[in-house]
PDB file of C-alpha atoms and ligand atoms in Angstrom:
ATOM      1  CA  UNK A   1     -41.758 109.489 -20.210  1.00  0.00           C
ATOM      2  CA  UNK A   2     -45.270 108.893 -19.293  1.00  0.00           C
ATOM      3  CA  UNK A   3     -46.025 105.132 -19.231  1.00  0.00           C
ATOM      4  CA  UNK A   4     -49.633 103.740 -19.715  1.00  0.00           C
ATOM      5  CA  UNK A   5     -50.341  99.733 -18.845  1.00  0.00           C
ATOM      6  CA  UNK A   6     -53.091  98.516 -20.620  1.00  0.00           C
ATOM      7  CA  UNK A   7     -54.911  95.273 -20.074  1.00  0.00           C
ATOM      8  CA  UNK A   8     -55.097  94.698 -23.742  1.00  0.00           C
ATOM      9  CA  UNK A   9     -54.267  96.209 -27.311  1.00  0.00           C
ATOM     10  CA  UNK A  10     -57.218  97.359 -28.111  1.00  0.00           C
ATOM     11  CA  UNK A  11     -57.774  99.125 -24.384  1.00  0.00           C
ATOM     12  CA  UNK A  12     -54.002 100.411 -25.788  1.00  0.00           C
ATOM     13  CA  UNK A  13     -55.072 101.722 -29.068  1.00  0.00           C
ATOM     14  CA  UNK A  14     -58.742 103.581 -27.395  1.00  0.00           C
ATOM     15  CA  UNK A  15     -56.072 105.149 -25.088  1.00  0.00           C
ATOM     16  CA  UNK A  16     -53.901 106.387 -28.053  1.00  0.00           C
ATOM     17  CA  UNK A  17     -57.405 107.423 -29.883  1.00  0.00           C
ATOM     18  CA  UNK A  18     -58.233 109.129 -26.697  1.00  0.00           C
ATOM     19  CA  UNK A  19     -55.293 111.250 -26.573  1.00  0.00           C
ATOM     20  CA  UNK A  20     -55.096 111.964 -30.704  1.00  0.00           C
ATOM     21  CA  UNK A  21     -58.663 112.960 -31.311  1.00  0.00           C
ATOM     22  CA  UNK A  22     -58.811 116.159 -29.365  1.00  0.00           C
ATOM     23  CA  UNK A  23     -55.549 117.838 -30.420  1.00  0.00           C
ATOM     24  CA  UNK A  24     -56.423 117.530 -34.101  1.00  0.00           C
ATOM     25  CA  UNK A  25     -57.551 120.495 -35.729  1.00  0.00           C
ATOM     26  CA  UNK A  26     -56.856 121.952 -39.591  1.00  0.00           C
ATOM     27  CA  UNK A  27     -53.247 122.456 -40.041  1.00  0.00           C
ATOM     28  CA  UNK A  28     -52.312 119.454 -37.753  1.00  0.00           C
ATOM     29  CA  UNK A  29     -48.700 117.919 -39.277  1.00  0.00           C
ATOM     30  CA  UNK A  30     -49.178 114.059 -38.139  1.00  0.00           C
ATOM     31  CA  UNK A  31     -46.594 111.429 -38.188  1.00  0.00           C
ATOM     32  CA  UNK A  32     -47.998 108.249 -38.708  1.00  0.00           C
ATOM     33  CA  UNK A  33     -46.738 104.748 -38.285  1.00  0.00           C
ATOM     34  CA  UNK A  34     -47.236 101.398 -40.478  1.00  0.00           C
ATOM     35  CA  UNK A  35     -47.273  98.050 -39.305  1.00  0.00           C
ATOM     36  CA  UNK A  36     -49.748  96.079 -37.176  1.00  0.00           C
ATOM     37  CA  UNK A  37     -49.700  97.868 -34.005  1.00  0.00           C
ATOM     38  CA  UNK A  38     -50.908 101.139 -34.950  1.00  0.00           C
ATOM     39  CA  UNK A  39     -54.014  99.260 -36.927  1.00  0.00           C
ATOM     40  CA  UNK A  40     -56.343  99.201 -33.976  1.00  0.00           C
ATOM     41  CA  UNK A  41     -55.953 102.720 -33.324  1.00  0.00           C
ATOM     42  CA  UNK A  42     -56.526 103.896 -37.591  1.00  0.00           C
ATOM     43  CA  UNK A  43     -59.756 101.699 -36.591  1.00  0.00           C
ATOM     44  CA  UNK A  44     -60.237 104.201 -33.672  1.00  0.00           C
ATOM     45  CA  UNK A  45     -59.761 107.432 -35.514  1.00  0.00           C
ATOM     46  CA  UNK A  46     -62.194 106.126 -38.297  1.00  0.00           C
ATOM     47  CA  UNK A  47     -64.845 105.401 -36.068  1.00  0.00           C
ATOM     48  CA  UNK A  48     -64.605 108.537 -34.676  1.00  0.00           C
ATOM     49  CA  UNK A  49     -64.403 109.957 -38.086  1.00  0.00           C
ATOM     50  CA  UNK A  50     -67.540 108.125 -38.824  1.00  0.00           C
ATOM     51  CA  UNK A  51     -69.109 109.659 -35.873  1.00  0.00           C
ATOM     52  CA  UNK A  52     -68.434 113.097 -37.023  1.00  0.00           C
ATOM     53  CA  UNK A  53     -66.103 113.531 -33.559  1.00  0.00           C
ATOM     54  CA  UNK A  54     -62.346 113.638 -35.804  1.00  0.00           C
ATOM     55  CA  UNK A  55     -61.494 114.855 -39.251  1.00  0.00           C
ATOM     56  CA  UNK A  56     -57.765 114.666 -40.529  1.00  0.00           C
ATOM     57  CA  UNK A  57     -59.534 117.027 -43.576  1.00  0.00           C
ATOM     58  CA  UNK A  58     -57.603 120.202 -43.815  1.00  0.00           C
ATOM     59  CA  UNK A  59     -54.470 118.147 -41.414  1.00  0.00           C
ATOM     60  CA  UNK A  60     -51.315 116.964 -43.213  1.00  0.00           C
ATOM     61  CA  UNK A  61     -49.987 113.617 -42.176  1.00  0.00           C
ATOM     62  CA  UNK A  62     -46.347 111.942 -42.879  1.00  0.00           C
ATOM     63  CA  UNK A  63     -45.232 108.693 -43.155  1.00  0.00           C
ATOM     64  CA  UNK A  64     -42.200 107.104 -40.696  1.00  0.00           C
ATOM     65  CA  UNK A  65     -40.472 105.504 -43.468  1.00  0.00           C
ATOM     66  CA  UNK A  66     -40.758 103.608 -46.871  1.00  0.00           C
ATOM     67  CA  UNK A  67     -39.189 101.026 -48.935  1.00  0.00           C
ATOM     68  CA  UNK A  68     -36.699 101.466 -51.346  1.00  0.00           C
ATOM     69  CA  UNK A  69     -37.797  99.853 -55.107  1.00  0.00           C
ATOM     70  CA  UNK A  70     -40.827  98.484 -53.784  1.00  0.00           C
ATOM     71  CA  UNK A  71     -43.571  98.333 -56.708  1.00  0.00           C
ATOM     72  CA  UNK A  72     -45.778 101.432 -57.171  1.00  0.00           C
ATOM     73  CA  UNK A  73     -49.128  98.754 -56.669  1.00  0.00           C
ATOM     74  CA  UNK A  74     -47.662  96.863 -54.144  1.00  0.00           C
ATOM     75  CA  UNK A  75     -50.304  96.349 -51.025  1.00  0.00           C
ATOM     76  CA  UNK A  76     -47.497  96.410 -48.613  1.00  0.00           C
ATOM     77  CA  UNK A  77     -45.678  99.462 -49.965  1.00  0.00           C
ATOM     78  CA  UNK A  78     -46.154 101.646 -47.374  1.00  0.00           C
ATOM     79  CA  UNK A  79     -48.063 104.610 -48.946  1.00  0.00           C
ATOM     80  CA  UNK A  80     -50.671 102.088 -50.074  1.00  0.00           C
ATOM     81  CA  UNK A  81     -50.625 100.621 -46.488  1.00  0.00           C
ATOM     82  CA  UNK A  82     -51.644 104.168 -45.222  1.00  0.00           C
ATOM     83  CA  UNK A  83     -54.209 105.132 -47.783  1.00  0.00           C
ATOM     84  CA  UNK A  84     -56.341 102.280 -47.238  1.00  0.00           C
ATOM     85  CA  UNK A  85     -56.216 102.873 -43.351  1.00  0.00           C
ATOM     86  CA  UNK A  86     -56.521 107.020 -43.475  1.00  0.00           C
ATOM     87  CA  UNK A  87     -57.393 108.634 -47.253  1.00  0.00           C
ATOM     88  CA  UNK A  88     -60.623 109.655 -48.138  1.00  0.00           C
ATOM     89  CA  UNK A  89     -64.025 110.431 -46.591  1.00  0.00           C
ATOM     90  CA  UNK A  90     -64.584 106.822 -46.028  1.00  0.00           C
ATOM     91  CA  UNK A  91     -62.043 106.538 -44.006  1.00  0.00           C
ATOM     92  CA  UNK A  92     -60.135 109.771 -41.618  1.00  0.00           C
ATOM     93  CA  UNK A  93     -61.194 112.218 -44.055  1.00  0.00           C
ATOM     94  CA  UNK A  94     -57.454 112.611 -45.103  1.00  0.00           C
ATOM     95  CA  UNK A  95     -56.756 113.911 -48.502  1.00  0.00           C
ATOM     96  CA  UNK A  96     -54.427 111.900 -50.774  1.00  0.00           C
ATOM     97  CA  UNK A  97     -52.865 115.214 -51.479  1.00  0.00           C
ATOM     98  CA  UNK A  98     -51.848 115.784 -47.559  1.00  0.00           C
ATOM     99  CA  UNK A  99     -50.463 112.343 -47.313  1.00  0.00           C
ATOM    100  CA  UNK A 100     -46.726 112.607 -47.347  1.00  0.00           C
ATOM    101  CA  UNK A 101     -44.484 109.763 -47.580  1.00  0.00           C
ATOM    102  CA  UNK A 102     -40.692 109.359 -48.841  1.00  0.00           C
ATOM    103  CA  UNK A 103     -39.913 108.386 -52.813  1.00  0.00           C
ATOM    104  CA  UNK A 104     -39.228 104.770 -52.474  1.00  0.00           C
ATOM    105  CA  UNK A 105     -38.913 104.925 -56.475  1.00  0.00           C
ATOM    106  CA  UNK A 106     -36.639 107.695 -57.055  1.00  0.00           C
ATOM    107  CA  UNK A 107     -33.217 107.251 -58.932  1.00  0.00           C
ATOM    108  CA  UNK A 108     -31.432 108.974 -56.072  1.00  0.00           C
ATOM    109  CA  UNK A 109     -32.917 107.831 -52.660  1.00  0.00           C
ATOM    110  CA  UNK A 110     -30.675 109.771 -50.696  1.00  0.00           C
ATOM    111  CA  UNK A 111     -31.743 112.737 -52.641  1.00  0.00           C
ATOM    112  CA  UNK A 112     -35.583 111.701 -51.721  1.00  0.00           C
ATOM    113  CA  UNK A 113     -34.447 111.446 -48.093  1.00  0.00           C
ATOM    114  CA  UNK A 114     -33.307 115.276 -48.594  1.00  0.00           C
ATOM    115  CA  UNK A 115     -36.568 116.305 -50.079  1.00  0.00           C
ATOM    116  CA  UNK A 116     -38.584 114.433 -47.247  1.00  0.00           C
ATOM    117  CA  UNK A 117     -36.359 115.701 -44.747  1.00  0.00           C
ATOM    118  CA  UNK A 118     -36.957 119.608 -45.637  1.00  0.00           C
ATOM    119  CA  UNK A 119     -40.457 118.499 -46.126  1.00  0.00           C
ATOM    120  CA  UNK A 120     -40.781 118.143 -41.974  1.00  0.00           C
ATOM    121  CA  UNK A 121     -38.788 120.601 -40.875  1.00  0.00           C
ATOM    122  CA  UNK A 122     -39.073 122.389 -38.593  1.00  0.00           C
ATOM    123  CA  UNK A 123     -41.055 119.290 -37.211  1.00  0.00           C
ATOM    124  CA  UNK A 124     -44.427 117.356 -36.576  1.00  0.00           C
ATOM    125  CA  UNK A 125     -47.374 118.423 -34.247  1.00  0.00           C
ATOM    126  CA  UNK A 126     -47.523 115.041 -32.769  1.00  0.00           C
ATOM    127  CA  UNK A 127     -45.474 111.664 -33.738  1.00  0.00           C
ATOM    128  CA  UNK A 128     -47.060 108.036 -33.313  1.00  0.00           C
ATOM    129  CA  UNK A 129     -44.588 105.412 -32.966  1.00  0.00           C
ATOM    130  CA  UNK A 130     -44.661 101.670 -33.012  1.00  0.00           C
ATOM    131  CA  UNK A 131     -41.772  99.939 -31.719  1.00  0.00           C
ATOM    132  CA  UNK A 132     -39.404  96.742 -33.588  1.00  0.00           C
ATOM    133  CA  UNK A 133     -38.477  93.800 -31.770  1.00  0.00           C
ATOM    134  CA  UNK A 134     -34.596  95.250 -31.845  1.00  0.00           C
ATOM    135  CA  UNK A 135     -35.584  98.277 -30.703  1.00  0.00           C
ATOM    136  CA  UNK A 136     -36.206 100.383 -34.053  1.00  0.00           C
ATOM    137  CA  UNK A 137     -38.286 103.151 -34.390  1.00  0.00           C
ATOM    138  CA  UNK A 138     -39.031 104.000 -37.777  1.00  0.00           C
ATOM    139  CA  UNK A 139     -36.665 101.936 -39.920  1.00  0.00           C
ATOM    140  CA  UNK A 140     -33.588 103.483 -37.260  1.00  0.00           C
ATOM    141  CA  UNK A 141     -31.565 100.119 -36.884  1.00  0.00           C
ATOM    142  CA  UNK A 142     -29.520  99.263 -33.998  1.00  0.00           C
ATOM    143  CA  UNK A 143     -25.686 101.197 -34.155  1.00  0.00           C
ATOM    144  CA  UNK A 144     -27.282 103.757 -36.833  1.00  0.00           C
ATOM    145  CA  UNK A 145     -26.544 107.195 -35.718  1.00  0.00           C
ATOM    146  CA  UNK A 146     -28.911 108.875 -32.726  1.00  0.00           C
ATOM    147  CA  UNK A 147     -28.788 112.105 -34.379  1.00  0.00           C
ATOM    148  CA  UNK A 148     -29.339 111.097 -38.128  1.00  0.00           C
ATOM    149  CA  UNK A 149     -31.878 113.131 -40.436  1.00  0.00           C
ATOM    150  CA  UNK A 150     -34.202 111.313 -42.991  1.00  0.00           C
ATOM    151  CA  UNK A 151     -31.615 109.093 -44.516  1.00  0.00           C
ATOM    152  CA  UNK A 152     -31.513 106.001 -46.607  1.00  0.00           C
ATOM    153  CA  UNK A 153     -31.054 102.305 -44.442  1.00  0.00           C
ATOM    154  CA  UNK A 154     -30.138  98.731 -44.566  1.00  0.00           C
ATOM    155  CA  UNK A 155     -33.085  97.008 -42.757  1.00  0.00           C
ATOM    156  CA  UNK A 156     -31.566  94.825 -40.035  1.00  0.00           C
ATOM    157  CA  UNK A 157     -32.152  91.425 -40.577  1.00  0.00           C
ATOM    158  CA  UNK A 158     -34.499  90.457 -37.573  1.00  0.00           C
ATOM    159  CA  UNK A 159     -36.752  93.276 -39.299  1.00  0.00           C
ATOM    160  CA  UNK A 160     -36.627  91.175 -42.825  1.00  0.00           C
ATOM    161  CA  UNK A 161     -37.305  88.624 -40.341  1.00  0.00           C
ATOM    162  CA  UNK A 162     -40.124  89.704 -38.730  1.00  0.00           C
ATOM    163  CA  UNK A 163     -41.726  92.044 -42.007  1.00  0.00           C
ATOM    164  CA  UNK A 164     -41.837  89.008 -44.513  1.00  0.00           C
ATOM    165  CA  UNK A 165     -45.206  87.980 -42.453  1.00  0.00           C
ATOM    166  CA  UNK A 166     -46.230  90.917 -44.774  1.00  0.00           C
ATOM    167  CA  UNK A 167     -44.701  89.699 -47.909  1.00  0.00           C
ATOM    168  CA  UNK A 168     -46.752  85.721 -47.715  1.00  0.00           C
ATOM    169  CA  UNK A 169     -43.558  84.513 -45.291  1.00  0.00           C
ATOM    170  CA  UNK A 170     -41.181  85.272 -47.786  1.00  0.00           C
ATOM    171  CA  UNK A 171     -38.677  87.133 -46.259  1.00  0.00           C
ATOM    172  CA  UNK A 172     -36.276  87.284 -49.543  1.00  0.00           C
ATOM    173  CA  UNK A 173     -39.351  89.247 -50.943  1.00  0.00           C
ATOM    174  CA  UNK A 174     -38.875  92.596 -48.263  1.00  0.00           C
ATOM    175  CA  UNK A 175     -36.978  94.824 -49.658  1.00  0.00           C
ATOM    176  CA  UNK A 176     -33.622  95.059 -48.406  1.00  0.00           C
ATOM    177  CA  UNK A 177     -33.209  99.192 -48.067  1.00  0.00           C
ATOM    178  CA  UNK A 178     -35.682 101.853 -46.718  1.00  0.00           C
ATOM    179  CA  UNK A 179     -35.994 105.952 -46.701  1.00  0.00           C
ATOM    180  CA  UNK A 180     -36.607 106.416 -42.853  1.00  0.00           C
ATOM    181  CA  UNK A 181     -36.834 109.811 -40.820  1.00  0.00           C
ATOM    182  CA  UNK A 182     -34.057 109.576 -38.776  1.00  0.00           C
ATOM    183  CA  UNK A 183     -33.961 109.828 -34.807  1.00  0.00           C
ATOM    184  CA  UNK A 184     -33.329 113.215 -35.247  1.00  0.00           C
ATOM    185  CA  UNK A 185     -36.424 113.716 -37.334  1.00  0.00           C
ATOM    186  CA  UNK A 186     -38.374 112.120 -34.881  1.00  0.00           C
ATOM    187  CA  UNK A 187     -36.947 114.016 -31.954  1.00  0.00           C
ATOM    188  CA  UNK A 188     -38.311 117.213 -33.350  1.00  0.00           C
ATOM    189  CA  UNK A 189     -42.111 116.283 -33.197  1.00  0.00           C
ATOM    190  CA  UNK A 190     -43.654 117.865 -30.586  1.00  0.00           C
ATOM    191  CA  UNK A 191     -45.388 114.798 -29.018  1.00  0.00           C
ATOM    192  CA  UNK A 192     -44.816 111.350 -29.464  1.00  0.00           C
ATOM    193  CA  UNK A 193     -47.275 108.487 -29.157  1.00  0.00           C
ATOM    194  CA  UNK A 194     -45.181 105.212 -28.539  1.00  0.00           C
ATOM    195  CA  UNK A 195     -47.194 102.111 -28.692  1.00  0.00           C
ATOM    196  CA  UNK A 196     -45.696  98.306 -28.433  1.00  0.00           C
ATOM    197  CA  UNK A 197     -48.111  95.418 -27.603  1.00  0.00           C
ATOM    198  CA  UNK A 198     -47.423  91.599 -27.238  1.00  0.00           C
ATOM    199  CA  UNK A 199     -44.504  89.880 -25.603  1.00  0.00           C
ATOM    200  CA  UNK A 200     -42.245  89.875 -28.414  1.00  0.00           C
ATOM    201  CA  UNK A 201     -42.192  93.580 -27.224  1.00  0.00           C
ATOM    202  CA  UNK A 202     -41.260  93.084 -23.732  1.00  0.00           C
ATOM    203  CA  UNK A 203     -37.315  93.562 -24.086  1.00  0.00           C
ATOM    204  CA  UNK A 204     -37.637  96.365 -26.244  1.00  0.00           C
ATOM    205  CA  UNK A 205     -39.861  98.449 -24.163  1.00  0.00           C
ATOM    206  CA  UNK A 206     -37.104  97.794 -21.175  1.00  0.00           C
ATOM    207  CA  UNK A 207     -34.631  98.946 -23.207  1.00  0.00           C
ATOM    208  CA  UNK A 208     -36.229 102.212 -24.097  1.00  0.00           C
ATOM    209  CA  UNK A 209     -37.527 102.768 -20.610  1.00  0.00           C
ATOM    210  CA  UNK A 210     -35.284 101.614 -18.808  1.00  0.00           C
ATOM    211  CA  UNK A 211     -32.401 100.739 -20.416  1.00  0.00           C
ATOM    212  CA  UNK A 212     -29.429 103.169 -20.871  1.00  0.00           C
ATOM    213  CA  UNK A 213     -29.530 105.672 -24.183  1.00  0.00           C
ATOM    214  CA  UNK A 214     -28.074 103.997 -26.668  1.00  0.00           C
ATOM    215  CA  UNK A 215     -27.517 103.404 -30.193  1.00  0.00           C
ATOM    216  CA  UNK A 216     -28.396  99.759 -29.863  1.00  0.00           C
ATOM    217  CA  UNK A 217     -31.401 100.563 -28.940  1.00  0.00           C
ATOM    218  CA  UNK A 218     -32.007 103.385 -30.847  1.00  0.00           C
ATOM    219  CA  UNK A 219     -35.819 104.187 -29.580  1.00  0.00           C
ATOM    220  CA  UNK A 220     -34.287 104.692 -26.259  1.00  0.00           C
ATOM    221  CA  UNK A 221     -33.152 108.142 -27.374  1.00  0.00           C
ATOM    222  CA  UNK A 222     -36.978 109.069 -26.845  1.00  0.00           C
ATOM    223  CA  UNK A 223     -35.570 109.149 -22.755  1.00  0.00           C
ATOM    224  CA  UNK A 224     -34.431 112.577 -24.002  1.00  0.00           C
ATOM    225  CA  UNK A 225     -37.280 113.910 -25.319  1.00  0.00           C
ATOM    226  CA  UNK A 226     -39.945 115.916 -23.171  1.00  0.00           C
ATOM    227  CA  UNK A 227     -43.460 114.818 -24.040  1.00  0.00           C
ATOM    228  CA  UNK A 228     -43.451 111.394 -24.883  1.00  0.00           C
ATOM    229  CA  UNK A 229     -46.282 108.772 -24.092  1.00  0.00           C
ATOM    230  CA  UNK A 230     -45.423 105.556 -23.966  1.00  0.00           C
ATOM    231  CA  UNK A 231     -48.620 102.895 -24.830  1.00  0.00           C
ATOM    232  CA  UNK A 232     -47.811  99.474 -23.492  1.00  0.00           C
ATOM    233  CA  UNK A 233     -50.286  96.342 -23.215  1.00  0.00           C
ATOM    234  CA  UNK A 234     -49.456  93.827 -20.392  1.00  0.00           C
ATOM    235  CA  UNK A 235     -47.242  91.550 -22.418  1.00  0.00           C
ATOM    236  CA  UNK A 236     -45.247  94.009 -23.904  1.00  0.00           C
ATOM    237  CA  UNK A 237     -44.307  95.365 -20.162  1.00  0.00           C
ATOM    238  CA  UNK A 238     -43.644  91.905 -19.480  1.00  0.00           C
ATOM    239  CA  UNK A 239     -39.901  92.672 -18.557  1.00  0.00           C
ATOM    240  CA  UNK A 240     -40.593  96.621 -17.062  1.00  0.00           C
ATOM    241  CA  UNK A 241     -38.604  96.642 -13.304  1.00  0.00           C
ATOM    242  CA  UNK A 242     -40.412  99.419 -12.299  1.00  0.00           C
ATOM    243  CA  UNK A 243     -44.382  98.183 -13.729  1.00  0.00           C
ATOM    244  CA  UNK A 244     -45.804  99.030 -10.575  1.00  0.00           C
ATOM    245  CA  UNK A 245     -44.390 102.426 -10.152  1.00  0.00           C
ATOM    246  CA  UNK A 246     -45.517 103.566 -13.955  1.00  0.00           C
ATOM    247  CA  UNK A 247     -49.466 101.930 -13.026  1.00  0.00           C
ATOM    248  CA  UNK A 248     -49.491 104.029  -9.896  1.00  0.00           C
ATOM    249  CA  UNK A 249     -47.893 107.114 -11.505  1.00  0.00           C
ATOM    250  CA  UNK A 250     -50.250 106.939 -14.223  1.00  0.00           C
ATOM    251  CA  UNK A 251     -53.155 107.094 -12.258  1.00  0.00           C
ATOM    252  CA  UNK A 252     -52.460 109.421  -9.793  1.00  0.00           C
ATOM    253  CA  UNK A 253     -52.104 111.746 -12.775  1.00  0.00           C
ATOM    254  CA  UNK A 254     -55.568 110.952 -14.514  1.00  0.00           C
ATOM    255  CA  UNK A 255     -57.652 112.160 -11.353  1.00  0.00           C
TER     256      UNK A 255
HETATM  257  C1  LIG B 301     -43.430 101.365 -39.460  1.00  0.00           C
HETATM  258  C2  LIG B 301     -42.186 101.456 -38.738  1.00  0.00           C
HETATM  259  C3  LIG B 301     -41.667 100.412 -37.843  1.00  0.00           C
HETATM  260  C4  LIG B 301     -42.737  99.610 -37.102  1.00  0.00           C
HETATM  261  C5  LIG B 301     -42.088  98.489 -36.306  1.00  0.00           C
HETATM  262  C6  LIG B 301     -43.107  97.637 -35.584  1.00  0.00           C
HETATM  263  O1  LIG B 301     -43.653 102.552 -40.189  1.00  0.00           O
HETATM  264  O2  LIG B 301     -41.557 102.426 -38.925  1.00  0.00           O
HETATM  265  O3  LIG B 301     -40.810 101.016 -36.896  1.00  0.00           O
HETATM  266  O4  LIG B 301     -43.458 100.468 -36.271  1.00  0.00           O
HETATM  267  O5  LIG B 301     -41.324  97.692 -37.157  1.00  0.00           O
HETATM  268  O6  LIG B 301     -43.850  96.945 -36.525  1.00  0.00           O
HETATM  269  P1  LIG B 301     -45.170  96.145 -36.108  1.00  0.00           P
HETATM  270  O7  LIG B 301     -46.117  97.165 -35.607  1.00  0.00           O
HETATM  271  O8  LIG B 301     -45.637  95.491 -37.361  1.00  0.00           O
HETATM  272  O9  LIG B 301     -44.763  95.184 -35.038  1.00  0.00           O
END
């Protein structure tokens, strides 16, 4: 793993920007993560849109995950989430059409999970990840399975938990079940882009780095992986033994 400190989020999210922008050409298969922490770098790529320096126009992009029996209109249902921060001129020049994101509303989920599944293979140009407080990457709960395809979860319920700030604090209101690639999905993009800020992160990030691989932790499966970049503000390395070691490794290989 390759471990970047940053002093702050948004020095995080220019990092991730930093590393995105160039490898995107037409063609480029994106994964793309919802929640809060990837918002400051969407703000990135659509300045950089804006300055004519990144199009996603002519790229494909996938969602990690989405709720099961969420509303079509819902503002937190997840392919909403990501058209407002990617689709259209206005914003990464993504077409609604190359926006791909599982079938939260389909009679048969696990069916949907199928479709989505073949939908990837044989896998993404480049994966961004944000990270759950458990140690979830997508919707991948602790004790799911390591090597699971796109598959149909329970969400744990730290994750209700810490989602219903989405839902007006109600966390009875997030759904309960979720399409999500699996770890095995995720394992088959050719990069990955991990990025966890804040102190609520801090355990979680020592898990994946430096914790054992485990199913309790399922991110930490990224250990096995070959090109993975791990985005961490101060907080979130909070609890890293080794902090020192990743600074100094990480700039001795930007000069
Ligand atoms: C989102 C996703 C989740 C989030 C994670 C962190 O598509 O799959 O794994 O990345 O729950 O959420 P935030 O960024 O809101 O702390």
């Amino acid at each position: 793993m390759r471990i970047a400190i940053t002093p702050s989020s948004a020095q995080g999210s220019a990092l991730a920007a930093s590393i995105i922008v160039p490898l995107v050409s037409p063609g480029f298969r994106l994964g793309v993560a919802t929640g809060s922490t990837p918002e400051g770098l969407y703000a990135q790529l659509r300045k950089a849109h804006a300055a004519g320096e990144f199009t996603l126009a002519g790229s494909r992009a996938w969602a990690l995950d989405e709720y099961i029996g969420i509303d079509q209109d819902h503002p937190q249902r997840y392919r909403n989430v990501l058209k407002r921060e990617l689709v259209g001129e206005d914003k990464t020049g993504l077409a609604d059409a190359d926006l791909h994101t599982p079938d939260g509303l389909s009679a048969d989920p696990e069916e949907s999970a199928k479709l989505y599944e073949e939908s990837i293979t044989p896998g993404l140009d480049l994966q961004i990840l944000g990270l759950g407080a458990d140690g979830h990457i997508g919707f991948n709960e602790p004790s799911g399975s390591l090597s699971a395809p796109t598959n149909v979860v329970t969400l744990a319920p730290q994750t209700r938990r810490d989602n219903a700030r989405f839902f007006d604090g109600v966390e009875a209101d997030v759904p309960k079940r979720a399409i999500t690639q699996g770890l095995a999905t995720i394992m088959t993009a050719k990069k990955i882009v991990l990025l966890a800020f804040g102190e609520q992160k801090a355990q979680a990030i020592q898990g994946v780095v430096e914790g054992p691989v485990s199913a309790f932790c399922p991110a930490s499966i990224l250990q096995y992986h070959q090109d993975v970049t791990v985005i961490v503000d101060d907080a979130a390395a909070g609890a890293l033994k080794l902090a020192d070691y990743y600074r100094e490794t990480w700039d001795s290989a930007q000069v």
